[in-house]
C-alpha cells in the first residue's frame, strides 16, 4: 500500500470536512429550529371570529346608542320647542287679558276706588277669544284669594306666587290628575289695588305628542337594530373573510405545507398583508430548500469521507496484526511499524491543522 498516494487523494477532503464542521452544526440547528416552528399544531376548527365579533358588536352598539341618544335629543328638543311656543302664546294672551281687564275696569262705574265686588262683576263679563276657545283666567287679590274666574281655575304654589315682584311675570306648567296647563301669572296694580292676574291654556297635547314620539322610538329602536345589525353583519363578513382566509393559510403553512399561498383580491390593506405573506412564504420555502440541500451535501460528504477513511485504517490494522501474530525480521518489523507511525503522524497533523 502506497501511503503517499493515500495522502494525496484524501488530504483535501479531510481538511474540508474539518473546516466545515461548524457550518454543518449550524445548518443542522437551523433545520431543527425551523422544523420546530413548523411542527406547531394548528387546529383550523378552533378559529374564533374574534375580529368579526368585535367589529359587529362595537358598531351595532355604537349605532344603537347613537340612534337612541339622537332620538331622545330630537324628541326632547321638539318637546321644549313646542312648550316654549305655548309659553309665548300664554304670555301674549296674558297681555290681551290685562288689556281687556283694564278696559272693563275703566268702563265700570265707580268712585275712583273700585271695590272687590266691582272687580268680581267685571271679571264675569270679560271674554277673551283664542284659537282654541275662550281664555281661561282668574283674578286674585294681594293675599292670593280668588276674586273672580272663568269656568276652570288652577291653584299654584302660593309661596312661589307671593314672591313675585310688582309687575313681574311667571309662566310655568301646572299638572292635575288628567291634564297639563300652561299658566302665566302677573302681579299688577289696578286703581291702587295689588292683584294677581293669571290665565291658563290646556297643553296636554304637547306632552301626549312627546309620549307618542317616545313610543315610536321604542318601536323603531329594535327594528333599526335588526336592520342595522344585518347590514353590519354583511359588511363585517366582507371585511373579516379575507383575514380568516389569511389565518387559515398561515395555519396550513405552519403545519408544513410550504406551497400554500393566499389568493389576493383587491388592493386594500388586507390584500397588501396577503401579498407580504406570500412574499415571506416564498422566502421561507427557498431558505428551507437551501438548508435541506446543504444538509444533504454534508451527509453525502460525511459518507464519502468515512468510506475513504476505511482504506488506511484497514492497512494499519493489517500491519499491526502482522506485527502481533507473525515472526518477522527486524527490517520487516521496522517497515510495518514505520508505516503505522507515519500514518498516525499524518492524521495527527491533519487533526492539528483543522
mmCIF file of N, CA, C and O in Angstrom, residues 81-99 128-132 134-138 154 156 168-174 180-186 197-203 206:
data_model
loop_
_atom_site.group_PDB
_atom_site.id
_atom_site.type_symbol
_atom_site.label_atom_id
_atom_site.label_comp_id
_atom_site.label_asym_id
_atom_site.label_seq_id
_atom_site.Cartn_x
_atom_site.Cartn_y
_atom_site.Cartn_z
ATOM 1 N N UNK A 81 -89.355 72.936 22.325
ATOM 2 C CA UNK A 81 -89.729 73.961 21.347
ATOM 3 C C UNK A 81 -91.233 74.207 21.376
ATOM 4 O O UNK A 81 -91.696 75.358 21.403
ATOM 5 N N UNK A 82 -92.011 73.115 21.365
ATOM 6 C CA UNK A 82 -93.478 73.263 21.439
ATOM 7 C C UNK A 82 -93.901 73.881 22.764
ATOM 8 O O UNK A 82 -94.824 74.721 22.808
ATOM 9 N N UNK A 83 -93.220 73.491 23.846
ATOM 10 C CA UNK A 83 -93.573 74.042 25.156
ATOM 11 C C UNK A 83 -93.261 75.533 25.215
ATOM 12 O O UNK A 83 -94.067 76.326 25.758
ATOM 13 N N UNK A 84 -92.124 75.939 24.662
ATOM 14 C CA UNK A 84 -91.798 77.368 24.639
ATOM 15 C C UNK A 84 -92.792 78.157 23.794
ATOM 16 O O UNK A 84 -93.129 79.306 24.128
ATOM 17 N N UNK A 85 -93.238 77.534 22.690
ATOM 18 C CA UNK A 85 -94.269 78.205 21.880
ATOM 19 C C UNK A 85 -95.552 78.411 22.677
ATOM 20 O O UNK A 85 -96.188 79.474 22.581
ATOM 21 N N UNK A 86 -95.918 77.417 23.452
ATOM 22 C CA UNK A 86 -97.118 77.547 24.281
ATOM 23 C C UNK A 86 -96.927 78.619 25.354
ATOM 24 O O UNK A 86 -97.850 79.375 25.666
ATOM 25 N N UNK A 87 -95.709 78.693 25.907
ATOM 26 C CA UNK A 87 -95.427 79.721 26.910
ATOM 27 C C UNK A 87 -95.523 81.120 26.307
ATOM 28 O O UNK A 87 -96.095 82.038 26.916
ATOM 29 N N UNK A 88 -94.963 81.285 25.099
ATOM 30 C CA UNK A 88 -95.038 82.594 24.441
ATOM 31 C C UNK A 88 -96.478 82.959 24.119
ATOM 32 O O UNK A 88 -96.881 84.130 24.258
ATOM 33 N N UNK A 89 -97.236 81.963 23.695
ATOM 34 C CA UNK A 89 -98.652 82.210 23.424
ATOM 35 C C UNK A 89 -99.384 82.601 24.705
ATOM 36 O O UNK A 89 -100.225 83.510 24.721
ATOM 37 N N UNK A 90 -99.052 81.930 25.809
ATOM 38 C CA UNK A 90 -99.693 82.245 27.089
ATOM 39 C C UNK A 90 -99.350 83.664 27.545
ATOM 40 O O UNK A 90 -100.205 84.380 28.081
ATOM 41 N N UNK A 91 -98.099 84.074 27.331
ATOM 42 C CA UNK A 91 -97.712 85.436 27.696
ATOM 43 C C UNK A 91 -98.459 86.468 26.863
ATOM 44 O O UNK A 91 -98.896 87.508 27.381
ATOM 45 N N UNK A 92 -98.591 86.170 25.572
ATOM 46 C CA UNK A 92 -99.340 87.086 24.699
ATOM 47 C C UNK A 92 -100.800 87.166 25.122
ATOM 48 O O UNK A 92 -101.401 88.262 25.142
ATOM 49 N N UNK A 93 -101.381 86.026 25.458
ATOM 50 C CA UNK A 93 -102.779 86.014 25.915
ATOM 51 C C UNK A 93 -102.934 86.770 27.234
ATOM 52 O O UNK A 93 -103.977 87.406 27.486
ATOM 53 N N UNK A 94 -101.883 86.709 28.076
ATOM 54 C CA UNK A 94 -101.949 87.442 29.338
ATOM 55 C C UNK A 94 -101.975 88.945 29.097
ATOM 56 O O UNK A 94 -102.689 89.696 29.794
ATOM 57 N N UNK A 95 -101.191 89.397 28.100
ATOM 58 C CA UNK A 95 -101.235 90.821 27.743
ATOM 59 C C UNK A 95 -102.620 91.221 27.252
ATOM 60 O O UNK A 95 -103.144 92.303 27.606
ATOM 61 N N UNK A 96 -103.219 90.365 26.428
ATOM 62 C CA UNK A 96 -104.578 90.647 25.950
ATOM 63 C C UNK A 96 -105.559 90.676 27.111
ATOM 64 O O UNK A 96 -106.480 91.525 27.155
ATOM 65 N N UNK A 97 -105.374 89.761 28.068
ATOM 66 C CA UNK A 97 -106.260 89.713 29.238
ATOM 67 C C UNK A 97 -106.103 90.969 30.086
ATOM 68 O O UNK A 97 -107.103 91.540 30.559
ATOM 69 N N UNK A 98 -104.878 91.424 30.280
ATOM 70 C CA UNK A 98 -104.650 92.636 31.064
ATOM 71 C C UNK A 98 -105.276 93.842 30.376
ATOM 72 O O UNK A 98 -105.855 94.730 31.028
ATOM 73 N N UNK A 99 -105.169 93.886 29.072
ATOM 74 C CA UNK A 99 -105.773 94.992 28.328
ATOM 75 C C UNK A 99 -107.291 94.967 28.442
ATOM 76 O O UNK A 99 -107.949 96.008 28.660
ATOM 77 N N UNK A 128 -112.180 86.749 26.436
ATOM 78 C CA UNK A 128 -111.039 86.864 25.518
ATOM 79 C C UNK A 128 -111.013 85.608 24.657
ATOM 80 O O UNK A 128 -110.839 84.493 25.164
ATOM 81 N N UNK A 129 -111.235 85.811 23.365
ATOM 82 C CA UNK A 129 -111.296 84.666 22.441
ATOM 83 C C UNK A 129 -109.887 84.286 21.976
ATOM 84 O O UNK A 129 -109.042 85.151 21.724
ATOM 85 N N UNK A 130 -109.650 82.970 21.874
ATOM 86 C CA UNK A 130 -108.383 82.439 21.366
ATOM 87 C C UNK A 130 -108.665 81.413 20.280
ATOM 88 O O UNK A 130 -109.835 81.119 19.975
ATOM 89 N N UNK A 131 -107.627 80.863 19.691
ATOM 90 C CA UNK A 131 -107.791 79.878 18.618
ATOM 91 C C UNK A 131 -108.427 78.598 19.108
ATOM 92 O O UNK A 131 -108.991 77.839 18.323
ATOM 93 N N UNK A 132 -108.352 78.334 20.405
ATOM 94 C CA UNK A 132 -108.925 77.114 20.958
ATOM 95 C C UNK A 132 -110.162 77.389 21.824
ATOM 96 O O UNK A 132 -110.610 76.518 22.567
ATOM 97 N N UNK A 134 -112.575 80.323 24.379
ATOM 98 C CA UNK A 134 -112.434 81.429 25.325
ATOM 99 C C UNK A 134 -111.281 81.158 26.291
ATOM 100 O O UNK A 134 -111.058 80.030 26.727
ATOM 101 N N UNK A 135 -110.582 82.262 26.615
ATOM 102 C CA UNK A 135 -109.430 82.157 27.505
ATOM 103 C C UNK A 135 -109.877 81.881 28.934
ATOM 104 O O UNK A 135 -110.790 82.519 29.447
ATOM 105 N N UNK A 136 -109.225 80.924 29.560
ATOM 106 C CA UNK A 136 -109.486 80.617 30.962
ATOM 107 C C UNK A 136 -108.546 81.459 31.828
ATOM 108 O O UNK A 136 -107.348 81.486 31.609
ATOM 109 N N UNK A 137 -109.104 82.131 32.837
ATOM 110 C CA UNK A 137 -108.290 83.026 33.656
ATOM 111 C C UNK A 137 -108.880 83.122 35.063
ATOM 112 O O UNK A 137 -109.978 82.646 35.353
ATOM 113 N N UNK A 138 -108.124 83.788 35.919
ATOM 114 C CA UNK A 138 -108.581 84.048 37.288
ATOM 115 C C UNK A 138 -107.953 85.354 37.764
ATOM 116 O O UNK A 138 -106.844 85.715 37.348
ATOM 117 N N UNK A 154 -107.026 76.978 38.400
ATOM 118 C CA UNK A 154 -105.984 76.137 38.986
ATOM 119 C C UNK A 154 -105.400 76.877 40.176
ATOM 120 O O UNK A 154 -105.546 78.083 40.319
ATOM 121 N N UNK A 156 -101.865 77.455 42.017
ATOM 122 C CA UNK A 156 -100.423 77.294 42.013
ATOM 123 C C UNK A 156 -99.867 77.327 43.434
ATOM 124 O O UNK A 156 -100.592 77.610 44.387
ATOM 125 N N UNK A 168 -94.129 91.915 37.768
ATOM 126 C CA UNK A 168 -93.330 90.789 37.282
ATOM 127 C C UNK A 168 -94.244 89.650 36.860
ATOM 128 O O UNK A 168 -95.416 89.591 37.251
ATOM 129 N N UNK A 169 -93.675 88.749 36.079
ATOM 130 C CA UNK A 169 -94.487 87.709 35.431
ATOM 131 C C UNK A 169 -93.868 86.332 35.653
ATOM 132 O O UNK A 169 -92.655 86.170 35.731
ATOM 133 N N UNK A 170 -94.742 85.333 35.759
ATOM 134 C CA UNK A 170 -94.298 83.951 35.924
ATOM 135 C C UNK A 170 -95.087 83.071 34.965
ATOM 136 O O UNK A 170 -96.316 83.135 34.923
ATOM 137 N N UNK A 171 -94.370 82.272 34.191
ATOM 138 C CA UNK A 171 -95.012 81.309 33.290
ATOM 139 C C UNK A 171 -94.489 79.926 33.632
ATOM 140 O O UNK A 171 -93.272 79.698 33.680
ATOM 141 N N UNK A 172 -95.385 78.992 33.863
ATOM 142 C CA UNK A 172 -94.986 77.651 34.293
ATOM 143 C C UNK A 172 -96.004 76.633 33.803
ATOM 144 O O UNK A 172 -96.964 76.968 33.102
ATOM 145 N N UNK A 173 -95.777 75.381 34.205
ATOM 146 C CA UNK A 173 -96.668 74.283 33.839
ATOM 147 C C UNK A 173 -97.346 73.779 35.092
ATOM 148 O O UNK A 173 -96.708 73.575 36.127
ATOM 149 N N UNK A 174 -98.652 73.591 34.973
ATOM 150 C CA UNK A 174 -99.438 73.046 36.077
ATOM 151 C C UNK A 174 -100.024 71.722 35.617
ATOM 152 O O UNK A 174 -100.504 71.585 34.490
ATOM 153 N N UNK A 180 -102.384 68.793 31.523
ATOM 154 C CA UNK A 180 -101.314 69.744 31.739
ATOM 155 C C UNK A 180 -101.792 71.119 31.256
ATOM 156 O O UNK A 180 -102.523 71.221 30.262
ATOM 157 N N UNK A 181 -101.369 72.174 31.956
ATOM 158 C CA UNK A 181 -101.758 73.539 31.602
ATOM 159 C C UNK A 181 -100.520 74.423 31.619
ATOM 160 O O UNK A 181 -99.632 74.261 32.465
ATOM 161 N N UNK A 182 -100.518 75.371 30.668
ATOM 162 C CA UNK A 182 -99.534 76.449 30.765
ATOM 163 C C UNK A 182 -100.204 77.594 31.523
ATOM 164 O O UNK A 182 -101.335 77.964 31.230
ATOM 165 N N UNK A 183 -99.486 78.103 32.512
ATOM 166 C CA UNK A 183 -100.058 79.143 33.381
ATOM 167 C C UNK A 183 -99.129 80.352 33.347
ATOM 168 O O UNK A 183 -97.925 80.218 33.570
ATOM 169 N N UNK A 184 -99.715 81.512 33.052
ATOM 170 C CA UNK A 184 -98.980 82.773 33.137
ATOM 171 C C UNK A 184 -99.675 83.650 34.163
ATOM 172 O O UNK A 184 -100.880 83.901 34.073
ATOM 173 N N UNK A 185 -98.914 84.084 35.139
ATOM 174 C CA UNK A 185 -99.461 84.915 36.213
ATOM 175 C C UNK A 185 -98.624 86.178 36.337
ATOM 176 O O UNK A 185 -97.385 86.117 36.269
ATOM 177 N N UNK A 186 -99.284 87.302 36.477
ATOM 178 C CA UNK A 186 -98.607 88.573 36.595
ATOM 179 C C UNK A 186 -99.148 89.313 37.818
ATOM 180 O O UNK A 186 -100.341 89.265 38.122
ATOM 181 N N UNK A 197 -103.188 88.421 38.238
ATOM 182 C CA UNK A 197 -103.988 88.057 37.085
ATOM 183 C C UNK A 197 -103.309 86.872 36.390
ATOM 184 O O UNK A 197 -102.152 86.959 35.996
ATOM 185 N N UNK A 198 -104.045 85.800 36.264
ATOM 186 C CA UNK A 198 -103.446 84.588 35.687
ATOM 187 C C UNK A 198 -104.364 83.998 34.641
ATOM 188 O O UNK A 198 -105.596 84.092 34.738
ATOM 189 N N UNK A 199 -103.744 83.418 33.626
ATOM 190 C CA UNK A 199 -104.515 82.758 32.560
ATOM 191 C C UNK A 199 -103.950 81.368 32.325
ATOM 192 O O UNK A 199 -102.771 81.089 32.577
ATOM 193 N N UNK A 200 -104.822 80.477 31.849
ATOM 194 C CA UNK A 200 -104.465 79.074 31.684
ATOM 195 C C UNK A 200 -104.770 78.639 30.250
ATOM 196 O O UNK A 200 -105.706 79.137 29.623
ATOM 197 N N UNK A 201 -103.964 77.689 29.784
ATOM 198 C CA UNK A 201 -104.239 77.058 28.488
ATOM 199 C C UNK A 201 -103.869 75.582 28.592
ATOM 200 O O UNK A 201 -102.796 75.226 29.097
ATOM 201 N N UNK A 202 -104.756 74.762 28.122
ATOM 202 C CA UNK A 202 -104.517 73.320 28.187
ATOM 203 C C UNK A 202 -103.464 72.927 27.154
ATOM 204 O O UNK A 202 -103.610 73.198 25.958
ATOM 205 N N UNK A 203 -102.383 72.290 27.605
ATOM 206 C CA UNK A 203 -101.291 71.881 26.707
ATOM 207 C C UNK A 203 -101.006 70.382 26.839
ATOM 208 O O UNK A 203 -99.886 69.918 26.614
ATOM 209 N N UNK A 206 -99.229 68.642 23.957
ATOM 210 C CA UNK A 206 -97.774 68.727 23.828
ATOM 211 C C UNK A 206 -97.110 67.529 24.525
ATOM 212 O O UNK A 206 -96.192 66.901 23.974
#
